Every structure is written in C-alpha cells, then in structure tokens.
Coordinates of C-alpha atoms and ligand atoms in Angstrom, one line a residue:
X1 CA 12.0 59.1 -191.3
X2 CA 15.6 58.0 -190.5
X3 CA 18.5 59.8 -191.5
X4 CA 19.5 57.4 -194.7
X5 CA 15.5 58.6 -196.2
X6 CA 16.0 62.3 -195.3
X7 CA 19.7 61.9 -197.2
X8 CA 18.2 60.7 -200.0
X9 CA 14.8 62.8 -200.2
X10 CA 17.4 65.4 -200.0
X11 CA 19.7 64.4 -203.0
X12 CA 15.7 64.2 -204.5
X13 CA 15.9 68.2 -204.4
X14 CA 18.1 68.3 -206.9
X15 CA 21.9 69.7 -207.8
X16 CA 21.1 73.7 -207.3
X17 CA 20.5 72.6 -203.5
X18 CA 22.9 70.0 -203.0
X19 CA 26.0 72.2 -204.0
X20 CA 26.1 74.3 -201.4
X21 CA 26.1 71.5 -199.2
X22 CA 28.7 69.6 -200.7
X23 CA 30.6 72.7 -201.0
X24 CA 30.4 73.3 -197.1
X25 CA 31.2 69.8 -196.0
X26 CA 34.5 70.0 -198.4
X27 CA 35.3 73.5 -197.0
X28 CA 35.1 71.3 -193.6
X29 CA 37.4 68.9 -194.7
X30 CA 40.3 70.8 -195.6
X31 CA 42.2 70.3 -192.7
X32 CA 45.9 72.1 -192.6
X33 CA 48.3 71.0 -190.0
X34 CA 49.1 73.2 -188.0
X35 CA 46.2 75.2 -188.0
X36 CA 43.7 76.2 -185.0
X37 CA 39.8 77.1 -184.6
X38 CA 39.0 80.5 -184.4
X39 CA 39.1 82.4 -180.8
X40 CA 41.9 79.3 -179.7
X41 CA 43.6 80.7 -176.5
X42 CA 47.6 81.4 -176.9
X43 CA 49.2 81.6 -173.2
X44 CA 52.3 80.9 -171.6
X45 CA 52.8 79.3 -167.5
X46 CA 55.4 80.4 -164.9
X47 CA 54.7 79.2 -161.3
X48 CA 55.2 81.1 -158.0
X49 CA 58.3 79.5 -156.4
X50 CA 59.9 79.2 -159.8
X51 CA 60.1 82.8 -160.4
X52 CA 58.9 85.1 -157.9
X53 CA 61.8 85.1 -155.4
X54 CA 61.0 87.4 -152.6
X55 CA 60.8 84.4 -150.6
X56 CA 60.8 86.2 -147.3
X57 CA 59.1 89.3 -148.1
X58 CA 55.8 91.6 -147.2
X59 CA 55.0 88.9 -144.4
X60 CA 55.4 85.4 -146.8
X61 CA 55.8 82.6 -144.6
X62 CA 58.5 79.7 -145.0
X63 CA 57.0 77.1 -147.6
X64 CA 58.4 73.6 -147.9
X65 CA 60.3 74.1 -150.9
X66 CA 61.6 77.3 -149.6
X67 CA 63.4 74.7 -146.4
X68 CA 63.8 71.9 -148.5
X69 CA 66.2 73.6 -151.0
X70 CA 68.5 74.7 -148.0
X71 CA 69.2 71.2 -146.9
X72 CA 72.2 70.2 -148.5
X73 CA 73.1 68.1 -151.8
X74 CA 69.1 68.4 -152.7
X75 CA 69.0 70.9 -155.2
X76 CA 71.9 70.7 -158.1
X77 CA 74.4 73.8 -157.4
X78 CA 72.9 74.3 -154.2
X79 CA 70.3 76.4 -156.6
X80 CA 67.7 78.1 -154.8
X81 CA 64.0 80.0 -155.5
X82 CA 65.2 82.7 -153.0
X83 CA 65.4 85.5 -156.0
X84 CA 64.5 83.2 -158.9
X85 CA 63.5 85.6 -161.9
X86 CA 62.3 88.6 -159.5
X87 CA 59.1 88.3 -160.7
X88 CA 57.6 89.6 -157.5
X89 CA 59.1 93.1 -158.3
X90 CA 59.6 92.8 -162.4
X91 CA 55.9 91.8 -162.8
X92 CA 55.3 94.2 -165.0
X93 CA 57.9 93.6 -167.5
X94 CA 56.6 89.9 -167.0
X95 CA 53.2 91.3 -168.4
X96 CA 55.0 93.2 -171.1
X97 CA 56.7 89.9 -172.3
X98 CA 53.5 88.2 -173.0
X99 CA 51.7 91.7 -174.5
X100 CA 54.4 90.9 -176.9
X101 CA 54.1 88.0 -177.5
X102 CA 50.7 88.3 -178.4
X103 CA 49.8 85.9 -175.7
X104 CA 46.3 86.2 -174.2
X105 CA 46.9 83.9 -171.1
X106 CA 49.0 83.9 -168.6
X107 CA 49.1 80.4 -166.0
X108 CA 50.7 81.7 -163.2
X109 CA 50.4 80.2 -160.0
X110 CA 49.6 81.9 -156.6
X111 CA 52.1 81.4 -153.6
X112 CA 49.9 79.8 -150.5
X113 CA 52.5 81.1 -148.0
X114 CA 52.2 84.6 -149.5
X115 CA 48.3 84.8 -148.7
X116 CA 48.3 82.6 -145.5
X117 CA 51.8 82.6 -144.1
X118 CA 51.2 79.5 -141.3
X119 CA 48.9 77.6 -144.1
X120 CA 45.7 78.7 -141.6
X121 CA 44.0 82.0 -140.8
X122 CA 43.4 85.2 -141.7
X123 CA 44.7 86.5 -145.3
X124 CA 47.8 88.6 -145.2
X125 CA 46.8 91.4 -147.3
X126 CA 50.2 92.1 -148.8
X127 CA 50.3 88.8 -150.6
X128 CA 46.8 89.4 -151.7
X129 CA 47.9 93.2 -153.0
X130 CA 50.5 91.7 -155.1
X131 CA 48.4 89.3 -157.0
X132 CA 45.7 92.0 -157.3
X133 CA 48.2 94.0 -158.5
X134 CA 49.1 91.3 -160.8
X135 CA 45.8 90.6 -162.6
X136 CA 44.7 94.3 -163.2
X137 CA 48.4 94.7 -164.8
X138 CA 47.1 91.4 -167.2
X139 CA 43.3 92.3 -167.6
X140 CA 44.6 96.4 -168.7
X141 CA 46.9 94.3 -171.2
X142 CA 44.4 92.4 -172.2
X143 CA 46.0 89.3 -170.9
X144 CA 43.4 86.7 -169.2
X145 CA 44.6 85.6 -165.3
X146 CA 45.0 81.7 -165.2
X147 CA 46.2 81.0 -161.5
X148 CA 46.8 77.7 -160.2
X149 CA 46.5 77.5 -156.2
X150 CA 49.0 74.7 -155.9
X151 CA 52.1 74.6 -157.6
X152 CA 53.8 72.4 -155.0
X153 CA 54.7 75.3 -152.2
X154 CA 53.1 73.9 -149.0
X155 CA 53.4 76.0 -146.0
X156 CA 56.1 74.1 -144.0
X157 CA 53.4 74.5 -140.9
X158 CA 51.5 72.5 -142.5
X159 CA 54.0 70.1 -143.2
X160 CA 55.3 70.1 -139.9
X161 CA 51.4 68.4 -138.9
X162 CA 51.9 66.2 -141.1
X163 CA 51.9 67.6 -144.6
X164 CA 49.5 65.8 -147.4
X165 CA 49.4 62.7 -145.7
X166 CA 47.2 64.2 -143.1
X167 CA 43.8 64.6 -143.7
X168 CA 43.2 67.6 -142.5
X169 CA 45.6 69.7 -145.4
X170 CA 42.7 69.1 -147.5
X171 CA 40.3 71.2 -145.3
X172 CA 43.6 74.0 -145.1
X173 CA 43.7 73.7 -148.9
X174 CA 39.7 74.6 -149.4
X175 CA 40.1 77.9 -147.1
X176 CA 42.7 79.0 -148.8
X177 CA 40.5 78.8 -152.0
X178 CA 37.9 80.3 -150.2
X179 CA 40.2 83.2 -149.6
X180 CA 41.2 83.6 -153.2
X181 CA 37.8 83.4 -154.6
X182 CA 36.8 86.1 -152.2
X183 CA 39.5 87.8 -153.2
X184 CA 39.7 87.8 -157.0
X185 CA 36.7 86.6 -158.0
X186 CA 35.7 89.2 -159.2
X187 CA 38.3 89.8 -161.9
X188 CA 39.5 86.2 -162.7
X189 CA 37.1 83.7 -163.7
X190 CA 39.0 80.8 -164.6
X191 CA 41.1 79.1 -161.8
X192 CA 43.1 75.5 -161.4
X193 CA 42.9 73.5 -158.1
X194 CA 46.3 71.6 -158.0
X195 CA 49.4 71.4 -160.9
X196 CA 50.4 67.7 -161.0
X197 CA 49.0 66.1 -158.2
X198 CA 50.5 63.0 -159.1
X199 CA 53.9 64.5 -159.9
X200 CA 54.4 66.4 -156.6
X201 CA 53.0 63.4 -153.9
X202 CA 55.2 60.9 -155.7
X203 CA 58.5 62.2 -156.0
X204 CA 57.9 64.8 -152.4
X205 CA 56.4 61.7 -150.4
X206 CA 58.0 58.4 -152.3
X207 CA 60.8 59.1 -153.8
X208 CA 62.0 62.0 -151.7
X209 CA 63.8 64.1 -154.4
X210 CA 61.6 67.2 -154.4
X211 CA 60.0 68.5 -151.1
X212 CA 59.6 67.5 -148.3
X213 CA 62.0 64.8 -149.4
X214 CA 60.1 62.1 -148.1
X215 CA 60.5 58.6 -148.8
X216 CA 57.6 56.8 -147.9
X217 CA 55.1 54.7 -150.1
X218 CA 52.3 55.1 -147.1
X219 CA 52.5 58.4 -147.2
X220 CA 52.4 58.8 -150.5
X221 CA 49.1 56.9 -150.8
X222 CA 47.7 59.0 -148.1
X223 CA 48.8 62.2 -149.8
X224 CA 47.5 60.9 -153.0
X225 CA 43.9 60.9 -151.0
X226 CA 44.0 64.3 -149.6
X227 CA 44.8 66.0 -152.4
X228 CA 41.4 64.0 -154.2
X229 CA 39.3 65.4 -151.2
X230 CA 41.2 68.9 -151.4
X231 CA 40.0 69.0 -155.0
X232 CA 36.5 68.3 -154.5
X233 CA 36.9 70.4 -151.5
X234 CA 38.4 73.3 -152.6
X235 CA 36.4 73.2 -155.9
X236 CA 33.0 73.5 -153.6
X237 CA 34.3 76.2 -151.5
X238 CA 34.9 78.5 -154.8
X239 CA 31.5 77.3 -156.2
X240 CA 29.9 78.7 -152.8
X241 CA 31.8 82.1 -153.1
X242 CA 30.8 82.0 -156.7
X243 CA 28.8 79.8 -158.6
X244 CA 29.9 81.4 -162.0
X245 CA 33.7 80.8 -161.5
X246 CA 35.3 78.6 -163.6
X247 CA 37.4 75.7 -161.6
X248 CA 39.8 73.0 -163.1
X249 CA 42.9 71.3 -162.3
X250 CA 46.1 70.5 -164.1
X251 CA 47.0 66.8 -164.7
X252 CA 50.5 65.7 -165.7
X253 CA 49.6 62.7 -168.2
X254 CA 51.6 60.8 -170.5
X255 CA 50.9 57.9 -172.7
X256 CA 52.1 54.3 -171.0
X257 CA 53.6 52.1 -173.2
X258 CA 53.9 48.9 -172.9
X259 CA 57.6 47.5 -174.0
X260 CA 56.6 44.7 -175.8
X261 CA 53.3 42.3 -176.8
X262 CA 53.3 40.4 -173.9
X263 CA 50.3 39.8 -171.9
X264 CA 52.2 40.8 -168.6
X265 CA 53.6 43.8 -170.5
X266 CA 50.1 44.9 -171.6
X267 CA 48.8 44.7 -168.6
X268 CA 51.2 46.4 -166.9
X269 CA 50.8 49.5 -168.7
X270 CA 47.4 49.5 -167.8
X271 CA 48.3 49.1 -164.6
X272 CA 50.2 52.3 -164.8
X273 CA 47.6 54.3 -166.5
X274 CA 45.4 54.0 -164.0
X275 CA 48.5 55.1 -161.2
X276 CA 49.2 57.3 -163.2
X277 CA 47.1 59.2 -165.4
X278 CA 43.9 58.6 -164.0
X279 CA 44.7 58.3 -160.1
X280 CA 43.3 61.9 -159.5
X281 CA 41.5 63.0 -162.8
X282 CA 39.2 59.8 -162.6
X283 CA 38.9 59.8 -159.2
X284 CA 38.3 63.6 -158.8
X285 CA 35.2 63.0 -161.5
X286 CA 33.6 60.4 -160.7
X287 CA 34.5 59.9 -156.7
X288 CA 35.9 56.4 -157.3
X289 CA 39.6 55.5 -157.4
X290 CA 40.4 53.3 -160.5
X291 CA 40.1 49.7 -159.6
X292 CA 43.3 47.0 -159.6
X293 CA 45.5 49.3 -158.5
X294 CA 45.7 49.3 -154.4
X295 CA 44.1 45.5 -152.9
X296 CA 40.6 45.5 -152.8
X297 CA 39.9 45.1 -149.6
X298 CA 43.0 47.1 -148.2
X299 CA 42.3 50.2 -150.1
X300 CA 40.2 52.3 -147.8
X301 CA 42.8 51.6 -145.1
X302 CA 45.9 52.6 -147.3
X303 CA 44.4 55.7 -148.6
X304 CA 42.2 56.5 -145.0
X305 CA 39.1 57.0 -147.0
X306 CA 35.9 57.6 -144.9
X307 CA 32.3 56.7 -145.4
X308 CA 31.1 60.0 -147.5
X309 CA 34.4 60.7 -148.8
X310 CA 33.7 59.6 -152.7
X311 CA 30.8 62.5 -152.3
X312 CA 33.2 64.9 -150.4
X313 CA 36.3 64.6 -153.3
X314 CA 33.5 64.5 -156.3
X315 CA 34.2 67.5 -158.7
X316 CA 32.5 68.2 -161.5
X317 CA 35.0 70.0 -163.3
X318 CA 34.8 73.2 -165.9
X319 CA 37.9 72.1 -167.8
X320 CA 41.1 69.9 -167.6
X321 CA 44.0 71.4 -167.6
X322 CA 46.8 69.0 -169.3
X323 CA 50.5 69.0 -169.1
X324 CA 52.4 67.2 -171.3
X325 CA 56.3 66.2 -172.0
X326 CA 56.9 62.8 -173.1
X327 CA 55.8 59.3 -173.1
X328 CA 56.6 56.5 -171.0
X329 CA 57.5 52.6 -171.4
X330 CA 56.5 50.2 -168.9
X331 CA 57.2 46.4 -168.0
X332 CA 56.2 43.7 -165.7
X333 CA 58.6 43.6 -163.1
X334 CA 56.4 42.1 -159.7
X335 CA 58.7 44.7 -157.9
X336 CA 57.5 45.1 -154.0
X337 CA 56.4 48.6 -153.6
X338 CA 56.7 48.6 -149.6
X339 CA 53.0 48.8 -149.5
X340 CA 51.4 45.4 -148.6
X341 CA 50.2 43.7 -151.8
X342 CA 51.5 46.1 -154.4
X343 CA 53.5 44.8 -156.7
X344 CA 54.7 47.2 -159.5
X345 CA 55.9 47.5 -163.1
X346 CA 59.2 48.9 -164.0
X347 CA 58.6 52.1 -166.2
X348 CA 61.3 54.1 -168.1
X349 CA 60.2 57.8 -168.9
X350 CA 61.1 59.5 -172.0
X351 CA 62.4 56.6 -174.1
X352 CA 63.1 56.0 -177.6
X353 CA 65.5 56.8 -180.2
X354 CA 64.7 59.9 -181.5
X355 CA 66.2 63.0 -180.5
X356 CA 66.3 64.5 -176.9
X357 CA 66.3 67.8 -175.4
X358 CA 68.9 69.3 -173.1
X359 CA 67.2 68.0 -170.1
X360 CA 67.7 64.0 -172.0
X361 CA 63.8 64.3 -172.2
X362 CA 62.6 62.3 -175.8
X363 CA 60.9 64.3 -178.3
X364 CA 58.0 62.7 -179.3
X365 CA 54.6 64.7 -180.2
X366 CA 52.6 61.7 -181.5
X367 CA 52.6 61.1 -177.5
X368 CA 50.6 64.4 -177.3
X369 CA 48.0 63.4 -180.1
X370 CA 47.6 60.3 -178.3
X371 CA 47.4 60.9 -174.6
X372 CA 44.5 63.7 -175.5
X373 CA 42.8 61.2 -177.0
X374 CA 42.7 58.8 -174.0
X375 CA 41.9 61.9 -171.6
X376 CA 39.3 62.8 -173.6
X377 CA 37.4 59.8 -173.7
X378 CA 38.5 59.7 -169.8
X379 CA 37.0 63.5 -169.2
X380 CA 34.2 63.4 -170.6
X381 CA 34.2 65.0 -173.4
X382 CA 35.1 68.7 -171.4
X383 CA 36.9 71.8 -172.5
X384 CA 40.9 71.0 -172.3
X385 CA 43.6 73.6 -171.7
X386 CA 47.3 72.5 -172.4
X387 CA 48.7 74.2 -169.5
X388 CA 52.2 73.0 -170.1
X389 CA 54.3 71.8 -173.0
X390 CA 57.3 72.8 -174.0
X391 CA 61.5 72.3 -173.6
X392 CA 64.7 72.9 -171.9
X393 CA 67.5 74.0 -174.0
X394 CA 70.3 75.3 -172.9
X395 CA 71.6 77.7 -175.5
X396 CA 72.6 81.4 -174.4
X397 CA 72.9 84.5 -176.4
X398 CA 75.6 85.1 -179.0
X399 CA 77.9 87.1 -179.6
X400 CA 75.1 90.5 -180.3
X401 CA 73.3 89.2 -177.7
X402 CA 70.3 87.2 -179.6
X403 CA 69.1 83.6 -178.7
X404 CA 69.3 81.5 -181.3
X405 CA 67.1 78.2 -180.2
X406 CA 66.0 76.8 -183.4
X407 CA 66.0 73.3 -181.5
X408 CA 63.1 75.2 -179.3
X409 CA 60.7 76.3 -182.5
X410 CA 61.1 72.5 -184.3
X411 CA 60.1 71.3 -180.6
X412 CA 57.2 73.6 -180.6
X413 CA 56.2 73.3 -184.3
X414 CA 56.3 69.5 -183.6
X415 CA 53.8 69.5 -181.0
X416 CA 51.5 72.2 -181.9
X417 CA 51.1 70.7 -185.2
X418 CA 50.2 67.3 -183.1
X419 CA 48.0 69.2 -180.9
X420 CA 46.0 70.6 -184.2
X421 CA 45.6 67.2 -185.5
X422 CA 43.8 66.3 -182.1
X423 CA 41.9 69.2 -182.1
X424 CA 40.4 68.8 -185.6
X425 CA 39.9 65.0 -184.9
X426 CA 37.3 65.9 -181.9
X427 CA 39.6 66.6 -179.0
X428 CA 38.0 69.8 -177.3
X429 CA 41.4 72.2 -176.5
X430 CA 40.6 76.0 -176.3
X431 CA 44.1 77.1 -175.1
X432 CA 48.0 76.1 -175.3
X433 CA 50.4 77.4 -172.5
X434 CA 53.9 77.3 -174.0
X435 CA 56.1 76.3 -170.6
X436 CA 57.9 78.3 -170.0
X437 CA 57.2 82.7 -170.2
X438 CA 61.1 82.8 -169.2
X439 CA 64.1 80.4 -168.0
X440 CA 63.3 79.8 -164.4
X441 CA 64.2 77.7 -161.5
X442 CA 63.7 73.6 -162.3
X443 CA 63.4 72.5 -159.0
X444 CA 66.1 69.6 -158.4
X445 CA 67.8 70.9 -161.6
X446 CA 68.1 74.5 -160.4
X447 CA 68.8 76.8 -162.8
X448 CA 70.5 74.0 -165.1
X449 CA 67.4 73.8 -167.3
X450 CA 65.9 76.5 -169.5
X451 CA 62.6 76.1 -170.2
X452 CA 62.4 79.7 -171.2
X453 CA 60.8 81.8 -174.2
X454 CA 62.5 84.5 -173.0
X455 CA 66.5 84.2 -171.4
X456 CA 66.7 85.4 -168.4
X457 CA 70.6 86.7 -167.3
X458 CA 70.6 85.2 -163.3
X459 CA 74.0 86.9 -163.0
X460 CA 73.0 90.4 -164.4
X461 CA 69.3 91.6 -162.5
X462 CA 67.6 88.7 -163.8
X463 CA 68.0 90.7 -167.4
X464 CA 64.8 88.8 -169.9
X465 CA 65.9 89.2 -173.5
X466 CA 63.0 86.7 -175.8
X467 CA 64.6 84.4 -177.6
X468 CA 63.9 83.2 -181.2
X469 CA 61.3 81.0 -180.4
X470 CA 59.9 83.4 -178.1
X471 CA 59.6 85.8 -181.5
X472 CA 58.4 82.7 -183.5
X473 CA 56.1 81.9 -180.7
X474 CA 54.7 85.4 -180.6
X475 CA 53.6 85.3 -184.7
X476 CA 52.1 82.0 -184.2
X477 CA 49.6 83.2 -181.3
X478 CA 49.0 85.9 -184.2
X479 CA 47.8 84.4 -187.3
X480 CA 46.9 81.4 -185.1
X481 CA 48.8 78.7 -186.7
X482 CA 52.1 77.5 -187.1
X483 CA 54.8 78.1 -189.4
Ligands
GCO1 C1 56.5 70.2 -163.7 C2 56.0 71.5 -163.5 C3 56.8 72.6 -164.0 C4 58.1 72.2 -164.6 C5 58.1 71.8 -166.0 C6 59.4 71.4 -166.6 O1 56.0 69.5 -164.6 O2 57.5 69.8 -163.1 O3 54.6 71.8 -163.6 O4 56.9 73.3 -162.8 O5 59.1 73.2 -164.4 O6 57.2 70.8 -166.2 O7 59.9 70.3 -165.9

C-alpha cells in the first residue's frame, strides 16, 4: 500500500476518526513568530580574555593577545584585557546575572594559558581550581557549563614556534583537551573545540589587526589547516577520555551575497562561501576542503596537508555551534591574494541601507533565517546552538542609573523572531546565546563597543548593573518567546 491508498482508506473510516487528525495537524500549523519548542536552551556567551582579567595571576602564562595588545597603536585607547570585567574574582556575581536572567546556559570560554601556562605540559592546577570553581557555582544554579577551548588566546610559546601555521599547535591543542576532559568531564558534558576559526586565522595571520598581527596569506592558509587537524584532533582526544561527552565547534557564518546578477558576481559569492563559511565546518565533517578555492594541484602544498590527514582532521560532530552578525556582499574583483593562483573577490561586510548598530554593523535578521538554512543543509541535519548573536550599543545609564537600550531589545526581538521562523521551518536549534552576559573588552575596539546585557562601570570596580534588554531578555528565556 503506498501512502496516497492508506490516506484515502483512512478518510474511508469516516469523520469521528478523521477529526482528531485534522484537528492535530491544524494545532501544528499554528505557527506564532516569535515562539520556541518546548525545553529550547536560553544562554548568554562571555569569553576568557574578554572578561576575566587577572591576566598574570595564580601561575597564567603570557597568551598572545595578552602581548599583542601592549604593542602600540593595535588596540583603540591603548585598551587592554589586563582587568577586563574581573570576572576571574566576580564569578559569582557573573552566575547571579544569568540566575537572573533566567538563563540556563552559560558559553564561557576557558583561558589555555590559565591551564597550561607554556601551551605544553603538566596542568597548572590553579587555572583548573578556578574553572572547577566555576562550573559547580553554574551546575548549583542550575546553569548548564558551555566552554569553548579556544577563544583566540594562544600561549605566546606557542606562537613564538611558530603559532597556527605550524603543524605541530594542532597536536598542543588536542592535549590541552585532553586535560580538560580529564578535568571536567565529569560535570560538563557539552564542550566547543574552536570559536571562529575562520575569524581569528584571517584577521591574526592575514590581515594582522588582531593577534599575533601577522600579515601573511601563507600563513594564513597554513593556520587555516591546523586548526582543521586540531579539530579532528582535539575532538578524538575528548572522545577517548569520554566517549559520552558532547563535542562541537563554533562557526562564524554569514550569508554571501552576490552584488548583482552577473555571472562573475554569482560566482564569486560562491567562491566566498566556500572561504568562508564552509572552509572548516565542511572540511572538519567530511575531511575534504571545499573544491575551487586553493589551485588544484597546489593545494596540499599551500595548506601542508599529509597523506592521512583528511582521516586525522575528520570530526563527526555532536552539534554546530553558530555565530551570527550580519551579511556580506561580494564581487568579482580578480584581485591577487599573494598566494600563487588565488585570485579573490572583493567583499563588503555588513551592507545595506537599513539601520546600523553602534559598531556601523547592518541590522539584518533575514541574514540569520537564511544562513541557518544553508548550514543546515551543509551539517547535516545536526543539533545547532546559536552561540553568538547580538549588538553593540553604546548607551550608558541615566540620570537614576537605569540603561535604557530599546535599540538592543528591537535588535534582539528582530532576530529571535527570525531564528523562530527557521526553527519551525526544520532548522534543528536547541539553544540561543545572547552575546554578550555584560559589556566587555572588543578586541581591536577595546572597550568602545558594548555588547553587553548587563553595563559594566570599567571606572568604578567593574560595577554590572542589567540593562533593559537584559530585563526583557530575562522574561523572554521565561515564557520562552518573545515579546
Ligand atoms: C567575535 C567573537 C566575540 C566578539 C563578538 C562581537 O565574533 O569576534 O566571538 O568575541 O566579541 O562577536 O564582535
């Protein structure tokens, strides 16, 4: 029987056993906006050199962004991470920020040079206290752990041997998971590999204005291959510790636009999708780097890719962990790339007529719907976290002391509503990470960018007061939909 015979032998039963069918498949269909499944995951994201601080403390070692902010005219205001928000000793009221805010995730990410100071060795057990201390404060609130290993702080030693271009980082990188999943394995069950693999090789290796400041398309290639072998790496150590963890990573996507009809145009958005959204996802999957990106026959040499290594950087993934902004357009351009027979496309990022944030970033959430889409049908099919979304506005408290960032809730309204269109057309998202907990440190842009839920007073203890949207944010994780 087929399905179109048992449909109608079914309809053959008669109304009194049709209705409640019909009834069901209506109830199904009556979609609101803005509304999310049952058990969705409401969290917020921080990362460790954006607002522990402590930088030289309980035996940390020197990371790269920790020396790369000290060299001059790098970091706007001469900004550094060296106190940040104080997380490292306010923790606790980091905990009690989410508690309430209802929030039952917290991404925060783990500081490599806190656990291994040199990037190699033996754990330094005062780095491991402080995230243990960490998780049991979340798990006794109720709170679930979501730590990334990589949030861009390499352990300068490693840099000094040649930083992610080097092969051997990748083999660093998987004991130092091995560590953490010996570690805290036992209480945190969900972990992500890398945060923005492509973000952090291409603007520390190529275009030099984050760290190490490099400026180097080789390199960059290079890196881009290590940090593939460090996920499937990294991801196999954990497995070995134990099977039963949970291991992603956290891809910074966005949709590529092509800027107008033209063949050459449509192509080279293509072109970029592959560089750029599916460069370390794809590759990390399936153990094959996208094709028509690198020369054919150059490619192995460019990226120093081994016999074995497709096997060796193969991951099979537990979920994707997806960050999005803003979309980007892109052109043909034929531009030399300073690696032989690359020729690249001239892209602009966050483009368009519609309003901007603070940070001159377009607001566009359709972007959002769309690029989880394309990474759905590009993962698989497998469990997605949004592990960042979110907005810098810059607005302070008033005169009583509130934070008035209306701008911030339509921002967040905007997208979530986007994100529950995607998820009730098929897209498989369990959890949302609002970015950012608090206002923290923006890398080039110092403190010039809040991101922040919560204000934090730099000038006055690192003071957090929530803001409005923080409140908003907090009654949305509630009744589990927007408002
Ligand atoms: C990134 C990071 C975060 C940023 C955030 C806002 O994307 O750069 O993951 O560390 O602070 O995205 O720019």
């Amino acid at each position: 029987m087929n399905r179109r015979n048992l449909f109608t032998s079914a309809l053959a039963l008669g109304a009194v056993s049709l209705m409640p069918n019909m009834a069901e498949a209506k109830k199904a269909k009556k979609f609101v906006e803005g509304t999310f499944p049952e058990g969705f995951i409401w969290g917020a994201a921080t990362a460790a050199y954006q607002v522990e601080g402590a930088w030289n403390e309980d035996g940390k070692g020197e990371s790269i962004w920790d020396r790369f902010t000290l060299a001059p005219g790098k970091i706007l205001n001469g900004d550094t991470g060296k106190v940040a928000c104080d997380s490292y000793h306010k923790y606790l009221e980091d905990v009690a920020l989410l508690k309430a805010m209802n929030l039952k995730s917290y991404r925060f990410s783990t500081a490599w040079t806190r656990i291994q100071p040199d990037g190699t060795g033996p754990a330094n057990q005062k780095g491991l206290d402080y995230y243990s201390r960490l998780t049991d404060a979340l798990l006794e609130a109720g709170i679930r752990p979501l730590p990334t290993l990589y949030h861009w702080d390499l352990p300068q030693e490693l840099e000094d041997r040649g930083g992610w271009p080097v092969r051997d980082t990748a083999q660093r990188f998987a004991d130092y998971a091995d560590i953490m999943a010996r570690a805290l394995g036992d209480r945190i069950e969900n972990w992500s590999l890398f945060n923005e693999s492509k973000a952090f090789t291409q603007i520390g290796y190529w275009q030099g204005a984050w760290a190490p400041g490099r400026k180097d398309p080789l390199a960059f290639f290079k890196a881009t291959h290590t940090v593939n072998l460090a996920h499937g790496m990294g991801f196999k150590a954990m497995k070995a510790v134990n099977p039963k963890l949970k291991i992603g990573s956290v891809f910074d996507v966005s949709p590529q636009i092509a800027s107008t009809e033209s063949e050459a145009d449509k192509a080279a958005a293509v072109f970029m999708d592959k560089l750029s959204n599916l460069w370390f996802v794809q590759s990390v999957l399936t153990g094959a780097y996208p094709e028509g990106v690198l020369p054919f026959d150059k490619q192995n040499e460019l990226l120093g890719f081994l016999p074995g290594d497709n096997t060796l950087m193969q991951a099979d993934l537990d979920f994707i962990g997806i960050n999005y902004y803003s979309r980007t357009r892109v052109w043909d351009a034929q531009k030399p790339s300073g690696v032989p027979g690359l020729l690249l496309p001239d892209t602009e990022w966050a483009f368009g007529d519609h309003e901007k944030t603070d940070f001159g970033w377009d607001i566009y959430p359709q972007g959002f719907y769309d690029i989880l889409k394309r990474m759905q049908a590009v993962t698989g099919n497998r469990p997605i976290e949004i592990t960042e979304n979110g907005a810098a506005y810059n607005i302070g408290p008033d005169a009583t002391g509130a934070i008035h960032d209306a701008k911030r809730i339509a921002y967040y309204k905007g997208h979530l509503d986007a994100l529950s269109r995607a998820i009730n057309d098929g897209v498989p998202v369990r959890g949302y990470h609002a970015w950012s907990l608090m206002d923290n440190f923006e890398w080039a842009a110092g403190y010039s960018q809040r991101f922040g839920l919560t204000y934090v007073d730099f000038a006055n203890d690192q003071k957090r007061t929530i803001k409005d949207s923080g409140h908003w944010y907090g009654e949305v994780a509630k009744a589990n939909r927007t408002f």
